[in-house]
JSON list of C-alpha atoms in Angstrom, two decimals:
[
{"chain": "A", "resi": 26, "resn": "MET", "atom": "CA", "xyz": [-16.68, -16.17, -3.68]},
{"chain": "A", "resi": 27, "resn": "LEU", "atom": "CA", "xyz": [-16.27, -12.97, -1.85]},
{"chain": "A", "resi": 28, "resn": "LEU", "atom": "CA", "xyz": [-13.01, -11.28, -1.18]},
{"chain": "A", "resi": 29, "resn": "ALA", "atom": "CA", "xyz": [-12.73, -9.66, 2.27]},
{"chain": "A", "resi": 30, "resn": "ILE", "atom": "CA", "xyz": [-10.18, -6.76, 2.76]},
{"chain": "A", "resi": 31, "resn": "ASP", "atom": "CA", "xyz": [-9.16, -5.49, 6.45]},
{"chain": "A", "resi": 32, "resn": "CYS", "atom": "CA", "xyz": [-7.09, -2.62, 5.69]},
{"chain": "A", "resi": 33, "resn": "GLY", "atom": "CA", "xyz": [-5.33, -1.51, 9.37]},
{"chain": "A", "resi": 34, "resn": "ASN", "atom": "CA", "xyz": [-2.86, 0.94, 9.74]},
{"chain": "A", "resi": 35, "resn": "THR", "atom": "CA", "xyz": [-0.01, -1.49, 9.36]},
{"chain": "A", "resi": 36, "resn": "ASN", "atom": "CA", "xyz": [-1.01, -4.36, 7.66]},
{"chain": "A", "resi": 37, "resn": "THR", "atom": "CA", "xyz": [-3.94, -5.10, 5.32]},
{"chain": "A", "resi": 38, "resn": "VAL", "atom": "CA", "xyz": [-5.31, -9.04, 5.28]},
{"chain": "A", "resi": 39, "resn": "PHE", "atom": "CA", "xyz": [-6.98, -10.13, 2.27]},
{"chain": "A", "resi": 40, "resn": "SER", "atom": "CA", "xyz": [-9.51, -13.31, 2.70]},
{"chain": "A", "resi": 41, "resn": "ILE", "atom": "CA", "xyz": [-11.45, -15.23, 0.52]},
{"chain": "A", "resi": 42, "resn": "TRP", "atom": "CA", "xyz": [-14.93, -16.58, 1.92]},
{"chain": "A", "resi": 43, "resn": "ASP", "atom": "CA", "xyz": [-16.94, -19.48, 0.03]},
{"chain": "A", "resi": 44, "resn": "GLY", "atom": "CA", "xyz": [-19.96, -19.02, 2.31]},
{"chain": "A", "resi": 45, "resn": "ALA", "atom": "CA", "xyz": [-18.98, -21.59, 4.77]},
{"chain": "A", "resi": 46, "resn": "ASP", "atom": "CA", "xyz": [-15.36, -21.29, 5.58]},
{"chain": "A", "resi": 47, "resn": "TRP", "atom": "CA", "xyz": [-12.24, -19.02, 4.77]},
{"chain": "A", "resi": 48, "resn": "VAL", "atom": "CA", "xyz": [-10.92, -20.52, 1.75]},
{"chain": "A", "resi": 49, "resn": "ALA", "atom": "CA", "xyz": [-7.58, -18.30, 2.08]},
{"chain": "A", "resi": 50, "resn": "THR", "atom": "CA", "xyz": [-6.30, -15.61, 3.96]},
{"chain": "A", "resi": 51, "resn": "TRP", "atom": "CA", "xyz": [-3.14, -13.52, 2.97]},
{"chain": "A", "resi": 52, "resn": "ARG", "atom": "CA", "xyz": [-1.65, -10.41, 4.92]},
{"chain": "A", "resi": 53, "resn": "THR", "atom": "CA", "xyz": [0.68, -7.65, 3.61]},
{"chain": "A", "resi": 54, "resn": "SER", "atom": "CA", "xyz": [1.86, -4.49, 4.97]},
{"chain": "A", "resi": 55, "resn": "THR", "atom": "CA", "xyz": [-0.24, -1.17, 4.27]},
{"chain": "A", "resi": 56, "resn": "GLU", "atom": "CA", "xyz": [1.54, 0.92, 1.59]},
{"chain": "A", "resi": 57, "resn": "TRP", "atom": "CA", "xyz": [-1.23, 3.56, 0.04]},
{"chain": "A", "resi": 58, "resn": "GLN", "atom": "CA", "xyz": [1.16, 3.60, -3.13]},
{"chain": "A", "resi": 59, "resn": "ARG", "atom": "CA", "xyz": [0.28, 0.25, -3.73]},
{"chain": "A", "resi": 60, "resn": "THR", "atom": "CA", "xyz": [-1.71, 0.45, -7.28]},
{"chain": "A", "resi": 61, "resn": "ALA", "atom": "CA", "xyz": [-4.41, -2.00, -8.18]},
{"chain": "A", "resi": 62, "resn": "ASP", "atom": "CA", "xyz": [-2.38, -3.88, -10.88]},
{"chain": "A", "resi": 63, "resn": "GLN", "atom": "CA", "xyz": [0.35, -4.38, -8.13]},
{"chain": "A", "resi": 64, "resn": "TYR", "atom": "CA", "xyz": [-2.55, -5.56, -5.81]},
{"chain": "A", "resi": 65, "resn": "TYR", "atom": "CA", "xyz": [-3.85, -8.45, -8.14]},
{"chain": "A", "resi": 66, "resn": "VAL", "atom": "CA", "xyz": [-0.20, -9.35, -9.31]},
{"chain": "A", "resi": 67, "resn": "TRP", "atom": "CA", "xyz": [0.72, -10.53, -5.59]},
{"chain": "A", "resi": 68, "resn": "LEU", "atom": "CA", "xyz": [-2.79, -11.49, -5.17]},
{"chain": "A", "resi": 69, "resn": "SER", "atom": "CA", "xyz": [-3.29, -13.89, -8.21]},
{"chain": "A", "resi": 70, "resn": "SER", "atom": "CA", "xyz": [0.80, -15.19, -7.32]},
{"chain": "A", "resi": 71, "resn": "LEU", "atom": "CA", "xyz": [-0.43, -16.46, -4.34]},
{"chain": "A", "resi": 72, "resn": "MET", "atom": "CA", "xyz": [-3.72, -17.79, -5.47]},
{"chain": "A", "resi": 73, "resn": "ARG", "atom": "CA", "xyz": [-1.65, -19.92, -8.40]},
{"chain": "A", "resi": 74, "resn": "PHE", "atom": "CA", "xyz": [1.15, -20.85, -5.65]},
{"chain": "A", "resi": 75, "resn": "GLN", "atom": "CA", "xyz": [-1.67, -22.23, -3.48]},
{"chain": "A", "resi": 76, "resn": "LYS", "atom": "CA", "xyz": [-3.75, -23.83, -6.68]},
{"chain": "A", "resi": 77, "resn": "LEU", "atom": "CA", "xyz": [-6.67, -22.09, -5.48]},
{"chain": "A", "resi": 78, "resn": "ASP", "atom": "CA", "xyz": [-9.18, -22.31, -8.85]},
{"chain": "A", "resi": 79, "resn": "VAL", "atom": "CA", "xyz": [-11.77, -20.00, -7.27]},
{"chain": "A", "resi": 80, "resn": "HIS", "atom": "CA", "xyz": [-14.01, -16.95, -9.10]},
{"chain": "A", "resi": 81, "resn": "ILE", "atom": "CA", "xyz": [-14.24, -13.61, -6.86]},
{"chain": "A", "resi": 82, "resn": "ASN", "atom": "CA", "xyz": [-17.53, -11.92, -8.02]},
{"chain": "A", "resi": 83, "resn": "GLU", "atom": "CA", "xyz": [-17.86, -9.95, -4.84]},
{"chain": "A", "resi": 84, "resn": "VAL", "atom": "CA", "xyz": [-15.64, -7.82, -2.47]},
{"chain": "A", "resi": 85, "resn": "ILE", "atom": "CA", "xyz": [-15.94, -5.77, 0.36]},
{"chain": "A", "resi": 86, "resn": "ILE", "atom": "CA", "xyz": [-13.60, -3.32, 2.22]},
{"chain": "A", "resi": 87, "resn": "SER", "atom": "CA", "xyz": [-12.83, -2.42, 5.84]},
{"chain": "A", "resi": 88, "resn": "SER", "atom": "CA", "xyz": [-10.19, 0.43, 5.71]},
{"chain": "A", "resi": 89, "resn": "THR", "atom": "CA", "xyz": [-8.84, 3.05, 8.25]},
{"chain": "A", "resi": 90, "resn": "VAL", "atom": "CA", "xyz": [-6.55, 4.21, 5.86]},
{"chain": "A", "resi": 91, "resn": "PRO", "atom": "CA", "xyz": [-8.68, 6.41, 3.16]},
{"chain": "A", "resi": 92, "resn": "ARG", "atom": "CA", "xyz": [-5.96, 6.88, 0.45]},
{"chain": "A", "resi": 93, "resn": "VAL", "atom": "CA", "xyz": [-5.77, 3.17, -0.07]},
{"chain": "A", "resi": 94, "resn": "VAL", "atom": "CA", "xyz": [-9.53, 2.52, -0.63]},
{"chain": "A", "resi": 95, "resn": "PHE", "atom": "CA", "xyz": [-9.35, 4.22, -4.03]},
{"chain": "A", "resi": 96, "resn": "ASN", "atom": "CA", "xyz": [-6.70, 1.19, -5.57]},
{"chain": "A", "resi": 97, "resn": "LEU", "atom": "CA", "xyz": [-8.88, -1.42, -3.66]},
{"chain": "A", "resi": 98, "resn": "ARG", "atom": "CA", "xyz": [-12.23, -0.34, -5.71]},
{"chain": "A", "resi": 99, "resn": "VAL", "atom": "CA", "xyz": [-10.04, -0.03, -8.58]},
{"chain": "A", "resi": 100, "resn": "LEU", "atom": "CA", "xyz": [-8.61, -3.83, -8.21]},
{"chain": "A", "resi": 101, "resn": "SER", "atom": "CA", "xyz": [-12.25, -4.75, -7.76]},
{"chain": "A", "resi": 102, "resn": "ASP", "atom": "CA", "xyz": [-13.77, -2.82, -10.67]},
{"chain": "A", "resi": 103, "resn": "ARG", "atom": "CA", "xyz": [-11.43, -3.85, -12.83]},
{"chain": "A", "resi": 104, "resn": "TYR", "atom": "CA", "xyz": [-10.17, -7.57, -12.01]},
{"chain": "A", "resi": 105, "resn": "PHE", "atom": "CA", "xyz": [-13.29, -9.06, -10.41]},
{"chain": "A", "resi": 106, "resn": "ALA", "atom": "CA", "xyz": [-16.03, -6.73, -12.57]},
{"chain": "A", "resi": 107, "resn": "CYS", "atom": "CA", "xyz": [-17.99, -6.10, -9.15]},
{"chain": "A", "resi": 108, "resn": "ARG", "atom": "CA", "xyz": [-18.61, -2.71, -7.35]},
{"chain": "A", "resi": 109, "resn": "PRO", "atom": "CA", "xyz": [-17.29, -3.24, -3.55]},
{"chain": "A", "resi": 110, "resn": "LEU", "atom": "CA", "xyz": [-18.91, -2.50, -0.74]},
{"chain": "A", "resi": 111, "resn": "VAL", "atom": "CA", "xyz": [-16.87, -0.46, 1.32]},
{"chain": "A", "resi": 112, "resn": "VAL", "atom": "CA", "xyz": [-17.72, -0.21, 5.29]},
{"chain": "A", "resi": 113, "resn": "GLY", "atom": "CA", "xyz": [-18.76, 3.30, 6.32]},
{"chain": "A", "resi": 114, "resn": "LYS", "atom": "CA", "xyz": [-19.92, 4.76, 3.49]},
{"chain": "A", "resi": 115, "resn": "PRO", "atom": "CA", "xyz": [-23.61, 5.32, 3.01]},
{"chain": "A", "resi": 116, "resn": "ASP", "atom": "CA", "xyz": [-24.28, 2.59, 0.75]},
{"chain": "A", "resi": 117, "resn": "CYS", "atom": "CA", "xyz": [-22.66, 0.15, 2.66]},
{"chain": "A", "resi": 118, "resn": "LEU", "atom": "CA", "xyz": [-25.72, -0.92, 5.46]},
{"chain": "A", "resi": 119, "resn": "LEU", "atom": "CA", "xyz": [-24.60, -1.63, 9.10]},
{"chain": "A", "resi": 120, "resn": "PRO", "atom": "CA", "xyz": [-26.97, -4.33, 10.93]},
{"chain": "A", "resi": 121, "resn": "ALA", "atom": "CA", "xyz": [-27.23, -1.40, 13.50]},
{"chain": "A", "resi": 122, "resn": "ASP", "atom": "CA", "xyz": [-26.65, 1.95, 13.17]},
{"chain": "A", "resi": 123, "resn": "PRO", "atom": "CA", "xyz": [-23.84, 3.18, 15.65]},
{"chain": "A", "resi": 124, "resn": "ARG", "atom": "CA", "xyz": [-25.38, 6.00, 18.47]},
{"chain": "A", "resi": 125, "resn": "VAL", "atom": "CA", "xyz": [-22.77, 8.22, 18.82]},
{"chain": "A", "resi": 126, "resn": "ASP", "atom": "CA", "xyz": [-22.26, 12.16, 18.60]},
{"chain": "A", "resi": 127, "resn": "ALA", "atom": "CA", "xyz": [-24.11, 13.82, 15.53]},
{"chain": "A", "resi": 128, "resn": "GLY", "atom": "CA", "xyz": [-21.27, 14.60, 13.02]},
{"chain": "A", "resi": 129, "resn": "THR", "atom": "CA", "xyz": [-18.89, 11.63, 14.42]},
{"chain": "A", "resi": 130, "resn": "ALA", "atom": "CA", "xyz": [-16.97, 9.20, 12.05]},
{"chain": "A", "resi": 131, "resn": "VAL", "atom": "CA", "xyz": [-17.19, 5.67, 13.78]},
{"chain": "A", "resi": 132, "resn": "GLY", "atom": "CA", "xyz": [-13.77, 4.12, 12.36]},
{"chain": "A", "resi": 133, "resn": "PRO", "atom": "CA", "xyz": [-14.85, 1.27, 10.36]},
{"chain": "A", "resi": 134, "resn": "ASP", "atom": "CA", "xyz": [-12.69, -1.46, 12.30]},
{"chain": "A", "resi": 135, "resn": "ARG", "atom": "CA", "xyz": [-15.38, -0.46, 14.91]},
{"chain": "A", "resi": 136, "resn": "LEU", "atom": "CA", "xyz": [-17.92, -1.36, 12.93]},
{"chain": "A", "resi": 137, "resn": "VAL", "atom": "CA", "xyz": [-16.87, -4.31, 11.74]},
{"chain": "A", "resi": 138, "resn": "ASN", "atom": "CA", "xyz": [-15.78, -5.55, 15.37]},
{"chain": "A", "resi": 139, "resn": "THR", "atom": "CA", "xyz": [-19.14, -4.56, 16.57]},
{"chain": "A", "resi": 140, "resn": "ALA", "atom": "CA", "xyz": [-20.98, -6.52, 13.91]},
{"chain": "A", "resi": 141, "resn": "GLY", "atom": "CA", "xyz": [-19.19, -9.56, 14.28]},
{"chain": "A", "resi": 142, "resn": "ALA", "atom": "CA", "xyz": [-19.13, -9.81, 18.12]},
{"chain": "A", "resi": 143, "resn": "TYR", "atom": "CA", "xyz": [-22.91, -9.57, 18.02]},
{"chain": "A", "resi": 144, "resn": "ASP", "atom": "CA", "xyz": [-23.23, -11.75, 15.68]},
{"chain": "A", "resi": 145, "resn": "ARG", "atom": "CA", "xyz": [-21.10, -14.33, 17.80]},
{"chain": "A", "resi": 146, "resn": "HIS", "atom": "CA", "xyz": [-22.20, -13.27, 21.09]},
{"chain": "A", "resi": 147, "resn": "GLY", "atom": "CA", "xyz": [-24.84, -11.16, 21.51]},
{"chain": "A", "resi": 148, "resn": "GLY", "atom": "CA", "xyz": [-25.08, -7.37, 23.14]},
{"chain": "A", "resi": 149, "resn": "ASP", "atom": "CA", "xyz": [-24.06, -5.80, 25.92]},
{"chain": "A", "resi": 150, "resn": "LEU", "atom": "CA", "xyz": [-20.40, -6.60, 25.25]},
{"chain": "A", "resi": 151, "resn": "ILE", "atom": "CA", "xyz": [-16.53, -4.94, 25.30]},
{"chain": "A", "resi": 152, "resn": "VAL", "atom": "CA", "xyz": [-14.57, -5.54, 22.25]},
{"chain": "A", "resi": 153, "resn": "VAL", "atom": "CA", "xyz": [-10.92, -4.87, 23.22]},
{"chain": "A", "resi": 154, "resn": "ASP", "atom": "CA", "xyz": [-8.78, -5.30, 19.73]},
{"chain": "A", "resi": 155, "resn": "PHE", "atom": "CA", "xyz": [-5.23, -4.77, 20.01]},
{"chain": "A", "resi": 156, "resn": "GLY", "atom": "CA", "xyz": [-4.00, -2.97, 17.21]},
{"chain": "A", "resi": 157, "resn": "THR", "atom": "CA", "xyz": [-2.27, -0.30, 16.14]},
{"chain": "A", "resi": 158, "resn": "ALA", "atom": "CA", "xyz": [-4.30, 1.18, 18.89]},
{"chain": "A", "resi": 159, "resn": "THR", "atom": "CA", "xyz": [-5.63, -0.37, 21.41]},
{"chain": "A", "resi": 160, "resn": "THR", "atom": "CA", "xyz": [-9.48, 0.17, 21.17]},
{"chain": "A", "resi": 161, "resn": "PHE", "atom": "CA", "xyz": [-12.36, -0.55, 23.57]},
{"chain": "A", "resi": 162, "resn": "ASP", "atom": "CA", "xyz": [-15.78, -0.87, 21.99]},
{"chain": "A", "resi": 163, "resn": "VAL", "atom": "CA", "xyz": [-18.92, -0.75, 23.47]},
{"chain": "A", "resi": 164, "resn": "VAL", "atom": "CA", "xyz": [-21.95, -2.69, 21.58]},
{"chain": "A", "resi": 165, "resn": "ALA", "atom": "CA", "xyz": [-25.37, -2.06, 23.37]},
{"chain": "A", "resi": 166, "resn": "SER", "atom": "CA", "xyz": [-27.93, -4.66, 23.87]},
{"chain": "A", "resi": 167, "resn": "ASP", "atom": "CA", "xyz": [-29.06, -4.33, 20.11]},
{"chain": "A", "resi": 168, "resn": "GLY", "atom": "CA", "xyz": [-26.08, -4.86, 18.71]},
{"chain": "A", "resi": 169, "resn": "ALA", "atom": "CA", "xyz": [-25.59, -0.92, 18.45]},
{"chain": "A", "resi": 170, "resn": "TYR", "atom": "CA", "xyz": [-21.58, 0.60, 18.82]},
{"chain": "A", "resi": 171, "resn": "VAL", "atom": "CA", "xyz": [-22.47, 3.21, 21.43]},
{"chain": "A", "resi": 172, "resn": "GLY", "atom": "CA", "xyz": [-19.09, 4.69, 21.75]},
{"chain": "A", "resi": 173, "resn": "GLY", "atom": "CA", "xyz": [-15.68, 3.58, 23.07]},
{"chain": "A", "resi": 174, "resn": "VAL", "atom": "CA", "xyz": [-12.14, 4.15, 24.33]},
{"chain": "A", "resi": 175, "resn": "ILE", "atom": "CA", "xyz": [-8.98, 4.52, 22.43]},
{"chain": "A", "resi": 176, "resn": "ALA", "atom": "CA", "xyz": [-5.41, 4.05, 24.00]},
{"chain": "A", "resi": 177, "resn": "PRO", "atom": "CA", "xyz": [-1.90, 3.89, 22.15]},
{"chain": "A", "resi": 178, "resn": "GLY", "atom": "CA", "xyz": [-1.22, 0.48, 20.98]},
{"chain": "A", "resi": 179, "resn": "VAL", "atom": "CA", "xyz": [1.30, -1.76, 22.72]},
{"chain": "A", "resi": 180, "resn": "ASN", "atom": "CA", "xyz": [4.20, -1.56, 20.22]},
{"chain": "A", "resi": 181, "resn": "LEU", "atom": "CA", "xyz": [3.53, 1.93, 19.64]},
{"chain": "A", "resi": 182, "resn": "SER", "atom": "CA", "xyz": [4.20, 2.76, 23.23]},
{"chain": "A", "resi": 183, "resn": "LEU", "atom": "CA", "xyz": [7.32, 0.57, 22.86]},
{"chain": "A", "resi": 184, "resn": "GLU", "atom": "CA", "xyz": [8.52, 2.22, 19.61]},
{"chain": "A", "resi": 185, "resn": "ALA", "atom": "CA", "xyz": [7.81, 5.64, 21.14]},
{"chain": "A", "resi": 186, "resn": "LEU", "atom": "CA", "xyz": [9.84, 4.88, 24.08]},
{"chain": "A", "resi": 187, "resn": "HIS", "atom": "CA", "xyz": [12.80, 3.77, 21.97]},
{"chain": "A", "resi": 188, "resn": "ALA", "atom": "CA", "xyz": [12.65, 6.84, 19.81]},
{"chain": "A", "resi": 189, "resn": "ALA", "atom": "CA", "xyz": [12.16, 9.40, 22.62]},
{"chain": "A", "resi": 190, "resn": "ALA", "atom": "CA", "xyz": [14.63, 7.81, 24.81]},
{"chain": "A", "resi": 191, "resn": "ALA", "atom": "CA", "xyz": [18.34, 7.44, 23.23]},
{"chain": "A", "resi": 192, "resn": "ALA", "atom": "CA", "xyz": [19.23, 5.08, 26.14]},
{"chain": "A", "resi": 193, "resn": "LEU", "atom": "CA", "xyz": [16.31, 2.72, 25.51]},
{"chain": "A", "resi": 194, "resn": "PRO", "atom": "CA", "xyz": [16.70, 0.08, 23.34]},
{"chain": "A", "resi": 195, "resn": "HIS", "atom": "CA", "xyz": [14.02, -1.68, 21.00]},
{"chain": "A", "resi": 196, "resn": "VAL", "atom": "CA", "xyz": [12.46, -4.68, 22.80]},
{"chain": "A", "resi": 197, "resn": "ASP", "atom": "CA", "xyz": [9.50, -6.63, 21.68]},
{"chain": "A", "resi": 198, "resn": "ILE", "atom": "CA", "xyz": [6.61, -7.35, 24.55]},
{"chain": "A", "resi": 199, "resn": "SER", "atom": "CA", "xyz": [6.63, -10.27, 26.42]},
{"chain": "A", "resi": 200, "resn": "LYS", "atom": "CA", "xyz": [5.73, -11.52, 29.89]},
{"chain": "A", "resi": 201, "resn": "PRO", "atom": "CA", "xyz": [8.36, -10.88, 32.06]},
{"chain": "A", "resi": 202, "resn": "GLN", "atom": "CA", "xyz": [9.41, -13.36, 35.13]},
{"chain": "A", "resi": 203, "resn": "SER", "atom": "CA", "xyz": [9.15, -10.84, 37.71]},
{"chain": "A", "resi": 204, "resn": "VAL", "atom": "CA", "xyz": [7.30, -7.34, 37.95]},
{"chain": "A", "resi": 205, "resn": "VAL", "atom": "CA", "xyz": [10.87, -5.84, 39.09]},
{"chain": "A", "resi": 206, "resn": "GLY", "atom": "CA", "xyz": [12.78, -5.81, 36.08]},
{"chain": "A", "resi": 207, "resn": "THR", "atom": "CA", "xyz": [16.58, -6.33, 36.82]},
{"chain": "A", "resi": 208, "resn": "ASN", "atom": "CA", "xyz": [17.98, -4.77, 33.37]},
{"chain": "A", "resi": 209, "resn": "THR", "atom": "CA", "xyz": [16.86, -2.23, 31.07]},
{"chain": "A", "resi": 210, "resn": "VAL", "atom": "CA", "xyz": [14.97, -4.79, 28.58]},
{"chain": "A", "resi": 211, "resn": "THR", "atom": "CA", "xyz": [12.98, -6.65, 31.76]},
{"chain": "A", "resi": 212, "resn": "CYS", "atom": "CA", "xyz": [12.16, -2.67, 33.45]},
{"chain": "A", "resi": 213, "resn": "MET", "atom": "CA", "xyz": [10.93, -1.63, 29.97]},
{"chain": "A", "resi": 214, "resn": "GLN", "atom": "CA", "xyz": [8.74, -5.02, 29.09]},
{"chain": "A", "resi": 215, "resn": "SER", "atom": "CA", "xyz": [7.55, -5.28, 32.32]},
{"chain": "A", "resi": 216, "resn": "GLY", "atom": "CA", "xyz": [6.10, -1.68, 32.33]},
{"chain": "A", "resi": 217, "resn": "VAL", "atom": "CA", "xyz": [4.50, -2.30, 29.07]},
{"chain": "A", "resi": 218, "resn": "PHE", "atom": "CA", "xyz": [2.78, -5.50, 30.17]},
{"chain": "A", "resi": 219, "resn": "TRP", "atom": "CA", "xyz": [1.82, -5.38, 33.59]},
{"chain": "A", "resi": 220, "resn": "GLY", "atom": "CA", "xyz": [0.87, -1.32, 32.38]},
{"chain": "A", "resi": 221, "resn": "TYR", "atom": "CA", "xyz": [-0.99, -2.47, 29.54]},
{"chain": "A", "resi": 222, "resn": "ILE", "atom": "CA", "xyz": [-3.11, -5.37, 32.15]},
{"chain": "A", "resi": 223, "resn": "GLY", "atom": "CA", "xyz": [-3.81, -2.49, 34.54]},
{"chain": "A", "resi": 224, "resn": "LEU", "atom": "CA", "xyz": [-4.97, -0.23, 31.48]},
{"chain": "A", "resi": 225, "resn": "VAL", "atom": "CA", "xyz": [-7.25, -3.10, 30.26]},
{"chain": "A", "resi": 226, "resn": "ARG", "atom": "CA", "xyz": [-8.61, -4.05, 33.61]},
{"chain": "A", "resi": 227, "resn": "GLU", "atom": "CA", "xyz": [-9.64, -0.60, 34.79]},
{"chain": "A", "resi": 228, "resn": "ILE", "atom": "CA", "xyz": [-11.11, 0.45, 31.75]},
{"chain": "A", "resi": 229, "resn": "CYS", "atom": "CA", "xyz": [-13.41, -2.59, 31.35]},
{"chain": "A", "resi": 230, "resn": "ALA", "atom": "CA", "xyz": [-14.32, -1.92, 35.12]},
{"chain": "A", "resi": 231, "resn": "ARG", "atom": "CA", "xyz": [-14.92, 1.59, 34.55]},
{"chain": "A", "resi": 232, "resn": "ILE", "atom": "CA", "xyz": [-17.26, 1.07, 31.55]},
{"chain": "A", "resi": 233, "resn": "LYS", "atom": "CA", "xyz": [-19.19, -1.77, 33.22]},
{"chain": "A", "resi": 234, "resn": "ALA", "atom": "CA", "xyz": [-19.69, 0.17, 36.04]},
{"chain": "A", "resi": 235, "resn": "GLU", "atom": "CA", "xyz": [-20.68, 3.37, 34.06]},
{"chain": "A", "resi": 236, "resn": "ARG", "atom": "CA", "xyz": [-23.36, 1.00, 31.88]},
{"chain": "A", "resi": 237, "resn": "ALA", "atom": "CA", "xyz": [-24.32, -0.79, 35.14]},
{"chain": "A", "resi": 238, "resn": "VAL", "atom": "CA", "xyz": [-25.28, -3.83, 33.33]},
{"chain": "A", "resi": 239, "resn": "PRO", "atom": "CA", "xyz": [-23.48, -7.54, 32.98]},
{"chain": "A", "resi": 240, "resn": "MET", "atom": "CA", "xyz": [-20.85, -7.35, 30.27]},
{"chain": "A", "resi": 241, "resn": "LYS", "atom": "CA", "xyz": [-18.89, -9.64, 28.24]},
{"chain": "A", "resi": 242, "resn": "VAL", "atom": "CA", "xyz": [-15.19, -8.53, 27.62]},
{"chain": "A", "resi": 243, "resn": "VAL", "atom": "CA", "xyz": [-14.13, -10.16, 24.15]},
{"chain": "A", "resi": 244, "resn": "SER", "atom": "CA", "xyz": [-10.79, -9.62, 22.73]},
{"chain": "A", "resi": 245, "resn": "THR", "atom": "CA", "xyz": [-9.43, -9.62, 19.51]},
{"chain": "A", "resi": 246, "resn": "GLY", "atom": "CA", "xyz": [-5.77, -8.90, 17.79]},
{"chain": "A", "resi": 247, "resn": "GLY", "atom": "CA", "xyz": [-2.61, -10.39, 17.89]},
{"chain": "A", "resi": 248, "resn": "LEU", "atom": "CA", "xyz": [-1.31, -9.47, 21.61]},
{"chain": "A", "resi": 249, "resn": "ALA", "atom": "CA", "xyz": [-4.70, -10.69, 23.32]},
{"chain": "A", "resi": 250, "resn": "PRO", "atom": "CA", "xyz": [-3.56, -14.20, 24.13]},
{"chain": "A", "resi": 251, "resn": "LEU", "atom": "CA", "xyz": [-0.64, -12.81, 25.91]},
{"chain": "A", "resi": 252, "resn": "PHE", "atom": "CA", "xyz": [-2.12, -10.54, 27.99]},
{"chain": "A", "resi": 253, "resn": "GLN", "atom": "CA", "xyz": [-4.50, -13.26, 28.97]},
{"chain": "A", "resi": 254, "resn": "GLN", "atom": "CA", "xyz": [-1.69, -15.11, 30.48]},
{"chain": "A", "resi": 255, "resn": "ALA", "atom": "CA", "xyz": [-1.34, -13.33, 33.22]},
{"chain": "A", "resi": 256, "resn": "GLU", "atom": "CA", "xyz": [-5.07, -12.36, 34.17]},
{"chain": "A", "resi": 257, "resn": "THR", "atom": "CA", "xyz": [-7.96, -13.44, 33.42]},
{"chain": "A", "resi": 258, "resn": "LEU", "atom": "CA", "xyz": [-9.09, -9.86, 31.80]},
{"chain": "A", "resi": 259, "resn": "PHE", "atom": "CA", "xyz": [-11.37, -11.47, 28.93]},
{"chain": "A", "resi": 260, "resn": "ASP", "atom": "CA", "xyz": [-14.14, -14.11, 28.25]},
{"chain": "A", "resi": 261, "resn": "VAL", "atom": "CA", "xyz": [-13.78, -15.03, 25.26]},
{"chain": "A", "resi": 262, "resn": "TYR", "atom": "CA", "xyz": [-10.74, -14.02, 22.32]},
{"chain": "A", "resi": 263, "resn": "GLU", "atom": "CA", "xyz": [-11.69, -14.00, 18.87]},
{"chain": "A", "resi": 264, "resn": "ASP", "atom": "CA", "xyz": [-9.03, -14.39, 16.45]},
{"chain": "A", "resi": 265, "resn": "ASP", "atom": "CA", "xyz": [-10.76, -13.75, 13.38]},
{"chain": "A", "resi": 266, "resn": "LEU", "atom": "CA", "xyz": [-13.25, -11.06, 14.38]},
{"chain": "A", "resi": 267, "resn": "THR", "atom": "CA", "xyz": [-12.99, -8.43, 12.10]},
{"chain": "A", "resi": 268, "resn": "MET", "atom": "CA", "xyz": [-12.75, -11.08, 9.08]},
{"chain": "A", "resi": 269, "resn": "HIS", "atom": "CA", "xyz": [-16.43, -12.55, 10.48]},
{"chain": "A", "resi": 270, "resn": "GLY", "atom": "CA", "xyz": [-17.60, -9.33, 10.97]},
{"chain": "A", "resi": 271, "resn": "LEU", "atom": "CA", "xyz": [-17.20, -8.27, 7.24]},
{"chain": "A", "resi": 272, "resn": "THR", "atom": "CA", "xyz": [-18.95, -11.30, 6.26]},
{"chain": "A", "resi": 273, "resn": "VAL", "atom": "CA", "xyz": [-21.91, -10.49, 8.68]},
{"chain": "A", "resi": 274, "resn": "ILE", "atom": "CA", "xyz": [-22.21, -6.94, 6.84]},
{"chain": "A", "resi": 275, "resn": "HIS", "atom": "CA", "xyz": [-21.80, -8.17, 3.37]},
{"chain": "A", "resi": 276, "resn": "ARG", "atom": "CA", "xyz": [-24.75, -11.14, 4.28]},
{"chain": "A", "resi": 277, "resn": "TYR", "atom": "CA", "xyz": [-26.80, -8.09, 5.62]},
{"chain": "A", "resi": 278, "resn": "ASN", "atom": "CA", "xyz": [-26.67, -6.23, 2.86]},
{"chain": "A", "resi": 279, "resn": "LYS", "atom": "CA", "xyz": [-26.94, -9.05, 0.41]},
{"chain": "A", "resi": 280, "resn": "GLU", "atom": "CA", "xyz": [-30.83, -9.84, 2.66]},
{"chain": "A", "resi": 281, "resn": "ASN", "atom": "CA", "xyz": [-31.56, -5.79, 2.42]},
{"chain": "A", "resi": 282, "resn": "ALA", "atom": "CA", "xyz": [-30.69, -4.86, -0.87]}
]
């Protein structure tokens, strides 16, 4: 079975794929100091708790935190006796090579989202991912990543407001009942919520105008459904896009080994 690992700046997701379905998915905070042994103790304990009797013999990793990759490689080698595929490394093939400026390193998460979105929806896409950063990935008609946009993430913006302005509290993002807030919390929520509605709409509109072709907007990330409540910003929401992309890349490498 395949162990797919998506390591982001904030959280790391481990999922087991049996070739047809996800058997189990777990999430933990991303900590580069965590050793391979600690990963295995945590993972094996969860597998025993859920009474999972599975044999993991393949691993694929996508990581936006380079320092984490070493210990995940050791985990794969020591406990699953296999060499992992690491998205973004030369030995990990992509269904379509990115077309960007020479020397540009494209984030593994963006490559994985591109592969997953193209597999499900075809080309000419804008993939909006609400993570630590809010990213917009442009997928060409042949499935290649051809560039995008990076904006501060929603929670990052809220934390920056709280950290930089002593009088502003920490608040959770939610859809405000009205645009004009009547207290500090609702003012902040309105600014972030409607600000990001405008940001997503405007950036997607400008990408479509620049590309001059009809494009489908695909969203992913935990906050995407929240923003969809207010406006029809996205054509489709995918809650497992990154993990699906990992299975697509893994399958492609097996077929082209």
